mmCIF file of C-alpha atoms in Angstrom:
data_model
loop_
_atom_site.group_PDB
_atom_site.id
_atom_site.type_symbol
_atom_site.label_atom_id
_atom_site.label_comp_id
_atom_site.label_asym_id
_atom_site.label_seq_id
_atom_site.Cartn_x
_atom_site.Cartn_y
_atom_site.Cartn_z
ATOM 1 C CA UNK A 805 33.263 31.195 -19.401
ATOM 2 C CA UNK A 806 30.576 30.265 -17.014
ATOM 3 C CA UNK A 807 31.135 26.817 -15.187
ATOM 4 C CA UNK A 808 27.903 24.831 -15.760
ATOM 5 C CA UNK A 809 26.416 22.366 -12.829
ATOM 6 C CA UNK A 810 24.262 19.397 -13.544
ATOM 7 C CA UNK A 811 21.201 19.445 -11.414
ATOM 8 C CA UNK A 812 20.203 16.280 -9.661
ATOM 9 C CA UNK A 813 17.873 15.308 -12.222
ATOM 10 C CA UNK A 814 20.678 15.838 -14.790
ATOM 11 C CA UNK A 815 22.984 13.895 -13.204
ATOM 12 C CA UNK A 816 20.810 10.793 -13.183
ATOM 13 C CA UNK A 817 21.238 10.368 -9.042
ATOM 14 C CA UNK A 818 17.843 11.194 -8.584
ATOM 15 C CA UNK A 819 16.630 8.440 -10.434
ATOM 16 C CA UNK A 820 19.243 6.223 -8.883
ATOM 17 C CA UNK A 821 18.323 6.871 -5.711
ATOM 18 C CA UNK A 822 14.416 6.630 -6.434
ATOM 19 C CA UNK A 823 15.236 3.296 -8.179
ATOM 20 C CA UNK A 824 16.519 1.967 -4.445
ATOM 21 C CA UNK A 825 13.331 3.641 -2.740
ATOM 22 C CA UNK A 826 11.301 1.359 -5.141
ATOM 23 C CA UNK A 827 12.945 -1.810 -4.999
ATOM 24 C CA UNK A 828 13.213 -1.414 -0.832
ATOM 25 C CA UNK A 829 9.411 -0.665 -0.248
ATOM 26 C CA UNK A 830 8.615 -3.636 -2.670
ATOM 27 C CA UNK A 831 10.851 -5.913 -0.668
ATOM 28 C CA UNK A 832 9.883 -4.811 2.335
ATOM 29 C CA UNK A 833 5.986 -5.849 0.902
ATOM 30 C CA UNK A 834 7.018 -9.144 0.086
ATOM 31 C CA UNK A 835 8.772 -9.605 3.202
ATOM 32 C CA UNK A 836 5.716 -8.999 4.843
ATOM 33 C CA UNK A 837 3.371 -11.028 2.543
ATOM 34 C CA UNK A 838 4.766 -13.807 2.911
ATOM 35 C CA UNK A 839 5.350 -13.881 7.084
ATOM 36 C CA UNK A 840 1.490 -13.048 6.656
ATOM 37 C CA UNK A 841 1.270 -16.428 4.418
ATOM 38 C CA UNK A 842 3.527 -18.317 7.153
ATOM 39 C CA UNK A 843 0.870 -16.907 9.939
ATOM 40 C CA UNK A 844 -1.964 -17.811 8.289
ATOM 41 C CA UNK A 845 -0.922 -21.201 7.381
ATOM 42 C CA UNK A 846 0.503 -21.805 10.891
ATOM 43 C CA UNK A 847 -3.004 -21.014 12.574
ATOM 44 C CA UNK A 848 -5.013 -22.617 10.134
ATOM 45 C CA UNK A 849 -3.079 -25.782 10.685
ATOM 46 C CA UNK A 850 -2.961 -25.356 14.902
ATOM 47 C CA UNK A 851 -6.792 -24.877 14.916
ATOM 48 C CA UNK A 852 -7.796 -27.140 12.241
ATOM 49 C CA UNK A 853 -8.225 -30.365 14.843
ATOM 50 C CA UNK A 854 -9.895 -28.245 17.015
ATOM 51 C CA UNK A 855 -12.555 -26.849 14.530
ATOM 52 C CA UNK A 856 -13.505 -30.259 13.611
ATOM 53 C CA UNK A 857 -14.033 -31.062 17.011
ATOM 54 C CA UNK A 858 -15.941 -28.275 17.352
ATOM 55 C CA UNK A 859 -17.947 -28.016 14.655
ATOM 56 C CA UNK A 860 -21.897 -28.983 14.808
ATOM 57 C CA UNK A 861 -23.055 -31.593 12.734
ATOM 58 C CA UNK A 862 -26.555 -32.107 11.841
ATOM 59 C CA UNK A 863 -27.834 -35.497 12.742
ATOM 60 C CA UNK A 864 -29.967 -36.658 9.227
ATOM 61 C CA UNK A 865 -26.131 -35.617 6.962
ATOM 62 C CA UNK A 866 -23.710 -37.657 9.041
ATOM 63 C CA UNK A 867 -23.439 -41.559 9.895
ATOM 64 C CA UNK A 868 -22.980 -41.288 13.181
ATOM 65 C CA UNK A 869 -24.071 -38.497 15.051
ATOM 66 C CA UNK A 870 -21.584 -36.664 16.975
ATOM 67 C CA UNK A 871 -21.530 -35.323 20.890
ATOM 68 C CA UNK A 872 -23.373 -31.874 20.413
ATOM 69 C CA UNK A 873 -25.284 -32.570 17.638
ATOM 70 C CA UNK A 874 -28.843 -31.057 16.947
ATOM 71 C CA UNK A 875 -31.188 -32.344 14.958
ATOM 72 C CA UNK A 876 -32.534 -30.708 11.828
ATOM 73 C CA UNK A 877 -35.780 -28.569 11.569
ATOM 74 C CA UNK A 878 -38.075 -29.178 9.280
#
């Protein structure tokens, strides 16, 4: 009588071990999406103030014109 041996797909421990490959590389995404979330929402809050100071306004859409304003062409 022959001794028979389960191949790794038989055996299921393929699909085990694929299983773990799948549920690492989609941890390892979310891991990354959300320091990318933290990053983003870090810098937009840092340069926020500064943007506003920054930012051109046109003279004829705000009440009073700020330093570095130009005024509209018409």
């Amino acid at each position: 009588m022959t001794k028979s041996t389960l191949t790794l797909t038989q055996s299921g421990l393929l699909a085990v071990l694929l299983e773990h490959q799948r549920r690492g590389v989609i941890e390892l995404a979310r891991r990354r999406a959300g320091r990318e979330h933290l990053r983003a929402a870090f810098w937009s809050t840092l340069t926020r103030p500064f943007r506003a100071i920054k930012t051109r306004t046109l003279v004829d859409d705000s009440p009073k014109p700020l330093a570095g304003t130009f005024r509209r062409q018409t």
